[in-house]
Amino acid sequence: MDLMYLFQGIGTFFEMETHLAIARVILIFLGIALVFLGAKNILEPLVMVPMGFGMAAVNAGMLFLSDTKIGTLVVDPLVSDIPGLISVLQIDFLQPVFTFAFSNNLIACIVFMGVGVLCDVGYLLKYPFTCMLIALFAELGTIVTYPIAIAMGLPPAHAAAAAIVGTADGPLVLFSSLMLAPEIFVPITVIAYLYLSLTYAGYPYIIKAMIPKEYRGAKIKTSKKTVEVSSHEKLVFSIVGCTILCLLLPAATPLLLSFFLGVAIKESGITKYVTMIESTFLYAASFFLGLMLGVLCDANTILNPVVAPLLFLGILALTLSAVGGVIGGYFIYFISGKNFNPTVGIAAVSCVPSTAKIAQKEVSKAKRSTIILQWAMGANICGVLTSAILMGIYITVIPMLGK
Amino acid sequence: MDSITLVLQFYGLGIIISFLLAVTIKAMLGTIRLFSRDKSEEVQHAD
């Protein structure tokens, strides 16, 4: 018996091109590293543990599907014809998840619904102009990265998908890359999620580099006259805001509907739905999102020549957005007569609630008694909205450029 | 150059839509609070 066919996982290494075989080995070790880094909470464990596991398993478990084809029994993202799809759906165990929940953005939308349920829009409603202004500054990466990507020779759809990494929102990146450039959605989403996990490590350095300690510890005095926003008002905002934004940006309707529905469910006080979305849907969607991204990371996909510029553009977009957010924080600090903490700006870079937590943590280190978390969450949620707005503009206009 | 003009247009559009949303929030809250104040005044008069 030929040992190459008995141990096909190993045998396929010798039947494929050398660079692909080397990439497979690297990806297996990268997958194992992601599992450990996730388990140690250095990277986001909810996404990284299933993603690393999938990445290691899919690159190890390759076999001969026919005399000429090497693949896996996990998922085939490239199958396009109906008979082929029907056949693969009956064989590859994660194909139904990919076809019916991933490639149509269902998972991204469920994660966004979970974000809506977790958000409190109270501060956004109290101070809409301040929050919107900071959030618009924090879109610097989303704006500046696009012309840089074009200058680097990327086609407009790829450049736009790379620029949207600057929104610092995983579901938005997934949604937009599937809409704009489905051929590169795997590398771009994997890069985005890896970098988003690294925001925990990198953003505190940006805060320390741009904001001196006395500014970081600044307290924000709020007027005692300010009336608290009721659940009823938040509910009205969710339906009015959703309707207006869907009317203006129909291409982003699935995400906007999911986000605002999450907000509405929370504010309606339907606790059974809140528990269902928060404890079941959100975790299930995050699990399958991580697992799907992992199993889609095979050597062929990652060695796509477009990945190298994406690695640079992704980190550039996220860094510029953070810098823009801090500049926005300073802008509000000066126009409000120095009654603001510029650190809030970094929270406007979306990525709910990580950036808000980072902002509060750095402020607490500078001055223990200063609390800015509610402001940071307001800016955070506004960051989600402005990101969704800009993404809606990109996915509406960019496909028209080729016509 | 075209790409810079294009993203500036995107950003401008983003600013307009964001501020439209902020204005809507202010108008919506104002309207809700105006009506709820009217109602509470009516209840006080009835008392």
PDB file of N, CA and C in Angstrom, chain B residues 40-47:
ATOM      1  N   SER B  40     -48.352  66.400  30.979  1.00  0.00           N
ATOM      2  CA  SER B  40     -48.277  66.515  32.436  1.00  0.00           C
ATOM      3  C   SER B  40     -48.948  67.799  32.921  1.00  0.00           C
ATOM      4  N   GLU B  41     -48.854  68.885  32.087  1.00  0.00           N
ATOM      5  CA  GLU B  41     -49.541  70.135  32.449  1.00  0.00           C
ATOM      6  C   GLU B  41     -51.048  69.928  32.451  1.00  0.00           C
ATOM      7  N   GLU B  42     -51.560  69.184  31.439  1.00  0.00           N
ATOM      8  CA  GLU B  42     -53.001  68.892  31.359  1.00  0.00           C
ATOM      9  C   GLU B  42     -53.463  68.145  32.602  1.00  0.00           C
ATOM     10  N   VAL B  43     -52.646  67.165  33.031  1.00  0.00           N
ATOM     11  CA  VAL B  43     -53.006  66.385  34.219  1.00  0.00           C
ATOM     12  C   VAL B  43     -53.048  67.283  35.436  1.00  0.00           C
ATOM     13  N   GLN B  44     -52.067  68.233  35.534  1.00  0.00           N
ATOM     14  CA  GLN B  44     -52.035  69.144  36.686  1.00  0.00           C
ATOM     15  C   GLN B  44     -53.264  70.032  36.708  1.00  0.00           C
ATOM     16  N   HIS B  45     -53.649  70.547  35.500  1.00  0.00           N
ATOM     17  CA  HIS B  45     -54.851  71.401  35.410  1.00  0.00           C
ATOM     18  C   HIS B  45     -56.084  70.628  35.830  1.00  0.00           C
ATOM     19  N   ALA B  46     -56.169  69.390  35.396  1.00  0.00           N
ATOM     20  CA  ALA B  46     -57.333  68.550  35.733  1.00  0.00           C
ATOM     21  C   ALA B  46     -57.431  68.328  37.237  1.00  0.00           C
ATOM     22  N   ASP B  47     -56.235  68.202  37.879  1.00  0.00           N
ATOM     23  CA  ASP B  47     -56.235  68.037  39.342  1.00  0.00           C
ATOM     24  C   ASP B  47     -56.786  69.286  40.024  1.00  0.00           C
TER      25      ASP B  47
END
